[in-house]
PDB file of C-alpha atoms in Angstrom:
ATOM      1  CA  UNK V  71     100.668 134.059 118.712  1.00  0.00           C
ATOM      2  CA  UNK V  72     102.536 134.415 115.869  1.00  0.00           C
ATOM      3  CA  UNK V  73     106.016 133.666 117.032  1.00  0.00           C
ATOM      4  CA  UNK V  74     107.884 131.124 118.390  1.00  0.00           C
ATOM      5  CA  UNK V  75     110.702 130.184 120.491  1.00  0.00           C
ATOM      6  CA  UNK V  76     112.569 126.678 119.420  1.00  0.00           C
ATOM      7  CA  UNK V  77     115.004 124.540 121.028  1.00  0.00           C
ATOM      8  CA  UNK V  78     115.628 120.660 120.586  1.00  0.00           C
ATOM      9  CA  UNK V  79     116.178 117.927 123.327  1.00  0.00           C
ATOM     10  CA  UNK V  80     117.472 114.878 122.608  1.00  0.00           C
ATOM     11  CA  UNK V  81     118.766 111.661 124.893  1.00  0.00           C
ATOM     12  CA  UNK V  82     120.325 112.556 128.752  1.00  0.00           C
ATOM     13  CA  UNK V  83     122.827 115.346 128.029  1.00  0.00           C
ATOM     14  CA  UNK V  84     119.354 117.341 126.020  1.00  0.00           C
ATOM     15  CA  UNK V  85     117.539 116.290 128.864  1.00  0.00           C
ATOM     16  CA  UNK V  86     120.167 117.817 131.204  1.00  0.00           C
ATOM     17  CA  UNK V  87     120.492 120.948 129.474  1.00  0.00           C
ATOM     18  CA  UNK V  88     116.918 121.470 128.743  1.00  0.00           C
ATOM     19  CA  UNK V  89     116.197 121.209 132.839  1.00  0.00           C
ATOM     20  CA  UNK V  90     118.832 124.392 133.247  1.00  0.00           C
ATOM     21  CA  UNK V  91     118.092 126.008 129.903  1.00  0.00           C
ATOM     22  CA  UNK V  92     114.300 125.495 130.018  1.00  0.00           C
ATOM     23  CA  UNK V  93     113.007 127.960 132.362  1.00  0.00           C
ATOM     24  CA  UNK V  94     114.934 131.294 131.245  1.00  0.00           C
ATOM     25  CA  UNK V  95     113.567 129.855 127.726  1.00  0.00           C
ATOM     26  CA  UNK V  96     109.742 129.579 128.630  1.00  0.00           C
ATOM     27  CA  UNK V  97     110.216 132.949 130.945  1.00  0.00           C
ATOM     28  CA  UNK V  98     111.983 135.055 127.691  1.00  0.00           C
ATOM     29  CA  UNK V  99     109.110 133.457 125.505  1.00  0.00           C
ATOM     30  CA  UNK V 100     106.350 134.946 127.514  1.00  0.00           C
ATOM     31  CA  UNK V 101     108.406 138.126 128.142  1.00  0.00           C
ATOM     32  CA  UNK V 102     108.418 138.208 123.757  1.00  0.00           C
ATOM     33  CA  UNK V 103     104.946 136.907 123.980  1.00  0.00           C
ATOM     34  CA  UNK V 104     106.045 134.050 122.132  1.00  0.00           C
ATOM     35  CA  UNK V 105     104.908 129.853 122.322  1.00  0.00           C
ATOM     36  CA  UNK V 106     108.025 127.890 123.576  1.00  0.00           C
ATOM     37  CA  UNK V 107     108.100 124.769 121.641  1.00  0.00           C
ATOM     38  CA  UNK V 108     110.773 121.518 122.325  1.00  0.00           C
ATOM     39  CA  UNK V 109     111.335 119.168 119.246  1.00  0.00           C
ATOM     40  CA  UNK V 110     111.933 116.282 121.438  1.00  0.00           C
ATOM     41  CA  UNK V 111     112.193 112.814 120.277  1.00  0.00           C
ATOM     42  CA  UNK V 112     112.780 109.319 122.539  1.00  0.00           C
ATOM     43  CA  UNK V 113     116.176 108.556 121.153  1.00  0.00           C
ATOM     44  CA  UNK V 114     119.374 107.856 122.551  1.00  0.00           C
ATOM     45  CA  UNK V 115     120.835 110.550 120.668  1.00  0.00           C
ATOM     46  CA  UNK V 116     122.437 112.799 122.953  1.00  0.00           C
ATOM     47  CA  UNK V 117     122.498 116.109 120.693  1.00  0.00           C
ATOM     48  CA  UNK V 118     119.630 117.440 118.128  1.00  0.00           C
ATOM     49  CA  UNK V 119     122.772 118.663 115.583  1.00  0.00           C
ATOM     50  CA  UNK V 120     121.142 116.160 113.704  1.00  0.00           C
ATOM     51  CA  UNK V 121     117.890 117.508 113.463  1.00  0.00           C
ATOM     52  CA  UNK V 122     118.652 121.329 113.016  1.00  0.00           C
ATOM     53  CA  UNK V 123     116.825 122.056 110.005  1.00  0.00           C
ATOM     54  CA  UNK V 124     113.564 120.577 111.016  1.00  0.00           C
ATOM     55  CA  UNK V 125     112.682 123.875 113.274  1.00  0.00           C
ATOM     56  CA  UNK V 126     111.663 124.953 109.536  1.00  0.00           C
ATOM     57  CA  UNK V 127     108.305 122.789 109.868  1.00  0.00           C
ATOM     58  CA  UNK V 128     107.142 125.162 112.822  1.00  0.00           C
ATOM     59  CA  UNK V 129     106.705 128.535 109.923  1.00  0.00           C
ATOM     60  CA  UNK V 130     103.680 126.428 108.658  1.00  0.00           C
ATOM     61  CA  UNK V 131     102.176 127.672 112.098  1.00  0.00           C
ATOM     62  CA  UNK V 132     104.056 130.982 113.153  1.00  0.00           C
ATOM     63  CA  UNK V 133     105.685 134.046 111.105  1.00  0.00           C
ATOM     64  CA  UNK V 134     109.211 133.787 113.160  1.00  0.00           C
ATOM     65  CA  UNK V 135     110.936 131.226 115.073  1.00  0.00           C
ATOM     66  CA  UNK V 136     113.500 132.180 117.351  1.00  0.00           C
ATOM     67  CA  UNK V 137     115.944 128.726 117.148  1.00  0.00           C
ATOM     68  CA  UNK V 138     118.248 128.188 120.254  1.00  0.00           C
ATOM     69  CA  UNK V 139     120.368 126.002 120.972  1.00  0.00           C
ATOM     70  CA  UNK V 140     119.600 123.989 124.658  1.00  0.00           C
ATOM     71  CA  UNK V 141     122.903 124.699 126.112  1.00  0.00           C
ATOM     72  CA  UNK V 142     122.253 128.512 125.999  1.00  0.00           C
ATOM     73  CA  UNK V 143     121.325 130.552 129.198  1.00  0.00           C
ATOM     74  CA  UNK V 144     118.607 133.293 128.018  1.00  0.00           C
ATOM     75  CA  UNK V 145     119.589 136.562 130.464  1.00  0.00           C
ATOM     76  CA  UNK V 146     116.434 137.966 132.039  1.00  0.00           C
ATOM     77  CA  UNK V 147     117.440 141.394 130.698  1.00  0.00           C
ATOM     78  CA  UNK V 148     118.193 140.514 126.834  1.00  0.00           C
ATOM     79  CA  UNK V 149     116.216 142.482 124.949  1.00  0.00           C
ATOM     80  CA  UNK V 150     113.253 141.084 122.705  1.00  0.00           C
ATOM     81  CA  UNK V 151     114.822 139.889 119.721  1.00  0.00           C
ATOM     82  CA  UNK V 152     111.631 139.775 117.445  1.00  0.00           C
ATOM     83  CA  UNK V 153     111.300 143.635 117.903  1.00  0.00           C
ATOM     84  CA  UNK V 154     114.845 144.439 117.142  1.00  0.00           C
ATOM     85  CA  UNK V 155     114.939 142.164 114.080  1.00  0.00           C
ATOM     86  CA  UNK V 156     113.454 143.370 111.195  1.00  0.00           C
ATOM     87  CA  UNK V 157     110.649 141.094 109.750  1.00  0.00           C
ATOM     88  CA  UNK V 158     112.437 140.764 106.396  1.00  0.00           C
ATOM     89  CA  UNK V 159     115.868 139.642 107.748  1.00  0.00           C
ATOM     90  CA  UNK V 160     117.555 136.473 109.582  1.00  0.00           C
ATOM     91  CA  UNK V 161     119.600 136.851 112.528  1.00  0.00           C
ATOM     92  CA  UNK V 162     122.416 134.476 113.550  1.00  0.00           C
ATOM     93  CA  UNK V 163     125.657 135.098 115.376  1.00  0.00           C
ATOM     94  CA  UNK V 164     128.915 135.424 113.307  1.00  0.00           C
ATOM     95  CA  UNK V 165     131.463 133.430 115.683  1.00  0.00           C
ATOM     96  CA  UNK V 166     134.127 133.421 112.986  1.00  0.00           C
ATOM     97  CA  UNK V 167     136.306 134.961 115.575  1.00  0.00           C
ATOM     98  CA  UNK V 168     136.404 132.062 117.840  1.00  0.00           C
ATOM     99  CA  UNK V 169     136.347 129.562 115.545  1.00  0.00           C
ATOM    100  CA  UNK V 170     140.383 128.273 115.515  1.00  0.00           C
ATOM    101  CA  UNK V 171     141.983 127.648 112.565  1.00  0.00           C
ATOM    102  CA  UNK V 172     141.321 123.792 112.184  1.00  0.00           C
ATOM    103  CA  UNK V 173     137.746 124.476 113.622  1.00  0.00           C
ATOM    104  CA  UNK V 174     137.256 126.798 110.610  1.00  0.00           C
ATOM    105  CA  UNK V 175     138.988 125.108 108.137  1.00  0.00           C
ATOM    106  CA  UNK V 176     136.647 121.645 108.680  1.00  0.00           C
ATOM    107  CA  UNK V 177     133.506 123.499 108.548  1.00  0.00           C
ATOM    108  CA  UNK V 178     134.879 125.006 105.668  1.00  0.00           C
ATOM    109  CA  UNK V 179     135.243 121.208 104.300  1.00  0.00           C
ATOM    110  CA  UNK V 180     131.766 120.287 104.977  1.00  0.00           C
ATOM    111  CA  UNK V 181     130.452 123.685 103.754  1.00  0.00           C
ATOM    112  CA  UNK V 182     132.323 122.403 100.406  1.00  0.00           C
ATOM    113  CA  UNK V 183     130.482 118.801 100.364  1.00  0.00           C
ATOM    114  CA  UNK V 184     127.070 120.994 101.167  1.00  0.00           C
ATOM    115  CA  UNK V 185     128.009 122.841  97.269  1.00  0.00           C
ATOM    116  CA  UNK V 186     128.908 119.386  95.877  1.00  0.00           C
ATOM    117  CA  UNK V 187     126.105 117.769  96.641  1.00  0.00           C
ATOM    118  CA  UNK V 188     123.447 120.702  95.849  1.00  0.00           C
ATOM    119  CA  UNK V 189     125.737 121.352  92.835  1.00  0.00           C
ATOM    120  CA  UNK V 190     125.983 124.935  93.234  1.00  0.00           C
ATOM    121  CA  UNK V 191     129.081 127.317  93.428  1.00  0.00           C
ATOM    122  CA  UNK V 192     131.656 127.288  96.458  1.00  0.00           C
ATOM    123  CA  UNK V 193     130.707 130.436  98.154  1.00  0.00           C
ATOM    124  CA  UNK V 194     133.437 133.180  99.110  1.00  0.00           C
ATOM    125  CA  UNK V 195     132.326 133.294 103.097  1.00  0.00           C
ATOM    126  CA  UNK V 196     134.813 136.501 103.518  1.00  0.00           C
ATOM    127  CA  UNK V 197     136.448 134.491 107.065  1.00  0.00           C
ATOM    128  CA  UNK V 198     132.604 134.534 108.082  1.00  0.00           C
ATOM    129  CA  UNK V 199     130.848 131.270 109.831  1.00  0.00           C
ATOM    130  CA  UNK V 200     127.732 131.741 111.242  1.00  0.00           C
ATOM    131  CA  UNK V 201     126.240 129.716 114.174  1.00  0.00           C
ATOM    132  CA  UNK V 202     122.751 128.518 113.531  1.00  0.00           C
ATOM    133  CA  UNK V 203     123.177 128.095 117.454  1.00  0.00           C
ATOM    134  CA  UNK V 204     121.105 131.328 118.137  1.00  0.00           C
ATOM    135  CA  UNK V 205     118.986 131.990 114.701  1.00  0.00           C
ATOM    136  CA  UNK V 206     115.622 133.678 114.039  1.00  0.00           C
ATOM    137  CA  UNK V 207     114.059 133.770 110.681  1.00  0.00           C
ATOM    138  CA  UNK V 208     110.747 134.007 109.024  1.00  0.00           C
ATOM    139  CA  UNK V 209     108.673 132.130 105.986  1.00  0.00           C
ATOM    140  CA  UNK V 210     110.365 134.063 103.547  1.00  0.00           C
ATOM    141  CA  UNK V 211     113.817 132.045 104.568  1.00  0.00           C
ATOM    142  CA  UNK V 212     112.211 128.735 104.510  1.00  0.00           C
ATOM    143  CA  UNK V 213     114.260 127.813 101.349  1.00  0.00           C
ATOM    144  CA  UNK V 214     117.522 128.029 103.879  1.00  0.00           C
ATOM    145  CA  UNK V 215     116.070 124.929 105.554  1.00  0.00           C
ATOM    146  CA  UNK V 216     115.236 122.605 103.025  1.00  0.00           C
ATOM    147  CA  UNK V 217     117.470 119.064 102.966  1.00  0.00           C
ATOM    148  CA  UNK V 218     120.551 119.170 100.784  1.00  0.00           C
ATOM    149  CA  UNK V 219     119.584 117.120  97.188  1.00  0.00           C
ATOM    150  CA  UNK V 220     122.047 114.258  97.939  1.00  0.00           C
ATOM    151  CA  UNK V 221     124.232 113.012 100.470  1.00  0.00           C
ATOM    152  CA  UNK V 222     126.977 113.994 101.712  1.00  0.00           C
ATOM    153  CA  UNK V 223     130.569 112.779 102.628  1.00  0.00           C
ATOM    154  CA  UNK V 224     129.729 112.333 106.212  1.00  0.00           C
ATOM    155  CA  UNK V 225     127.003 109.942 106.253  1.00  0.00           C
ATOM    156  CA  UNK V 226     124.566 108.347 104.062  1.00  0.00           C
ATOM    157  CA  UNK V 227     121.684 110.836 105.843  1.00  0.00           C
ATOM    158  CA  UNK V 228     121.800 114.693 105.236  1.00  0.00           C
ATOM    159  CA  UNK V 229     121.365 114.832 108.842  1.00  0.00           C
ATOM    160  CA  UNK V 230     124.176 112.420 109.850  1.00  0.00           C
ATOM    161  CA  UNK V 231     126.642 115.018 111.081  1.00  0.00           C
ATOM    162  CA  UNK V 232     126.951 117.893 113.600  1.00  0.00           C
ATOM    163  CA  UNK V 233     128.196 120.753 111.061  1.00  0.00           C
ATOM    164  CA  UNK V 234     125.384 119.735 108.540  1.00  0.00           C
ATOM    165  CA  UNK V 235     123.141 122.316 110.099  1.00  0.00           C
ATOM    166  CA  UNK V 236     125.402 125.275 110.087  1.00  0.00           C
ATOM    167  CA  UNK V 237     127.632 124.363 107.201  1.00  0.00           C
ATOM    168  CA  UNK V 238     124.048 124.038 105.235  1.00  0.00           C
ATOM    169  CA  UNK V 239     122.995 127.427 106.522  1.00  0.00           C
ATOM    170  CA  UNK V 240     126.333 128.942 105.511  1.00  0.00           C
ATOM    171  CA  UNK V 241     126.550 127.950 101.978  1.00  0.00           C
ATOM    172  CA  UNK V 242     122.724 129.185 101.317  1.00  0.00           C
ATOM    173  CA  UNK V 243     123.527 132.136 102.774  1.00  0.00           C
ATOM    174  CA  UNK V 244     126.542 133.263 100.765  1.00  0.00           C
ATOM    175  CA  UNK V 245     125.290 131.683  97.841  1.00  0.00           C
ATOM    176  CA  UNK V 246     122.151 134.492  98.088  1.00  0.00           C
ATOM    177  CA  UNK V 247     122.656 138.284  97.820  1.00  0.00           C
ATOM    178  CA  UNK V 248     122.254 139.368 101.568  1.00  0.00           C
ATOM    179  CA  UNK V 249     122.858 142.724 102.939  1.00  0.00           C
ATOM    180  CA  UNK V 250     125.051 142.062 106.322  1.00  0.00           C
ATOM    181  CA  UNK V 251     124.114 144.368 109.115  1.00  0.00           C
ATOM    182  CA  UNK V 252     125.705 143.722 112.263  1.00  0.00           C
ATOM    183  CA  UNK V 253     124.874 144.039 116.187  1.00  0.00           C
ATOM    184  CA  UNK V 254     125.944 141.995 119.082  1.00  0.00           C
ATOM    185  CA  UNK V 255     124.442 139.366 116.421  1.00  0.00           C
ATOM    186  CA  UNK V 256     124.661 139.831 112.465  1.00  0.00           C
ATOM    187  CA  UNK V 257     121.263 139.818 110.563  1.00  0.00           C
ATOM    188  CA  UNK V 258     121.007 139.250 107.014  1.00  0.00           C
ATOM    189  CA  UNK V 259     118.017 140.610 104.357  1.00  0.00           C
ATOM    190  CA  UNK V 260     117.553 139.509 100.988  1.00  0.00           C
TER     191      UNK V 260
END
């Protein structure tokens, strides 16, 4: 199989999602004839936010991994997202729209401390966040996933806050040329 389907369970509330989420997960994997994998850890952690980035470890054994989140609901009729995709492009959900203004303006914050730290230009996101809540992406992406250099503002661990993830993924992402194409999710190509 070369694909995969990713989600991450963590403490009670992962647990608790994962036992709702779990089986339209496993039955759209085998409908994409794609391996379901779980990055589960014994923790009391009660969200993976914190461990995001590490679904990059699984393209040393598949071409695409298809990240969701555990509190998403897979519909039995949602088409097969590794077809529809192009091989050469990453797919994530632009939820600017939702965002509210103080929502938008802190990720913008962290998304700032992400460019500090990696010491590279404050991108122009164009009132554009994506949510690494529903992602797919292949090897050539890997680079998106790699830690941040340094620390940042919100804790002494790259990992130690829930928009280091997404703010992360946003600031590689405009800080590369991408061609946008939108569906009901946007994909990007290098």
């Amino acid at each position: 199989c070369m694909n995969a389907l990713v989600t991450i369970c963590f403490g009670e509330v992962g647990r608790n999602l994962l036992e709702v989420s779990g089986p339209s997960f496993a039955a759209y994997a085998k409908k994409c004839k794609a391996e379901f994998e779980v990055i589960s850890y014994f923790t009391d952690e009660n969200w993976g936010w914190r461990r995001q980035l590490e679904v990059v470890r699984f393209l040393d054994k598949y071409e695409r991994v298809l990240y969701l989140d555990a509190d998403i609901l897979v519909r039995r009729d949602c088409p097969n997202m590794f077809d529809i995709v192009p091989n050469d492009k990453i797919a994530m959900h632009d939820e600017c729209a939702y965002f509210s203004i103080e929502s938008l303006h802190e990720a913008h914050r962290y998304m700032k401390a992400v460019c500090e730290a990696e010491d590279i230009p404050i991108p122009d996101t164009k009132a554009r966040m994506f949510n690494f809540g529903v992602t797919l992406f292949g090897n050539r992406h890997k680079e998106l996933f790699l830690p941040i250099k340094t620390s940042c503002p919100w804790g002494v661990q790259p990992y130690g806050h829930p928009w280091h993830a997404q703010a992360t993924l946003n600031v590689r992402l405009f800080n590369v040329e991408f061609d946008i194409d939108t569906h009901f999710f946007s994909t990007f190509s290098k």
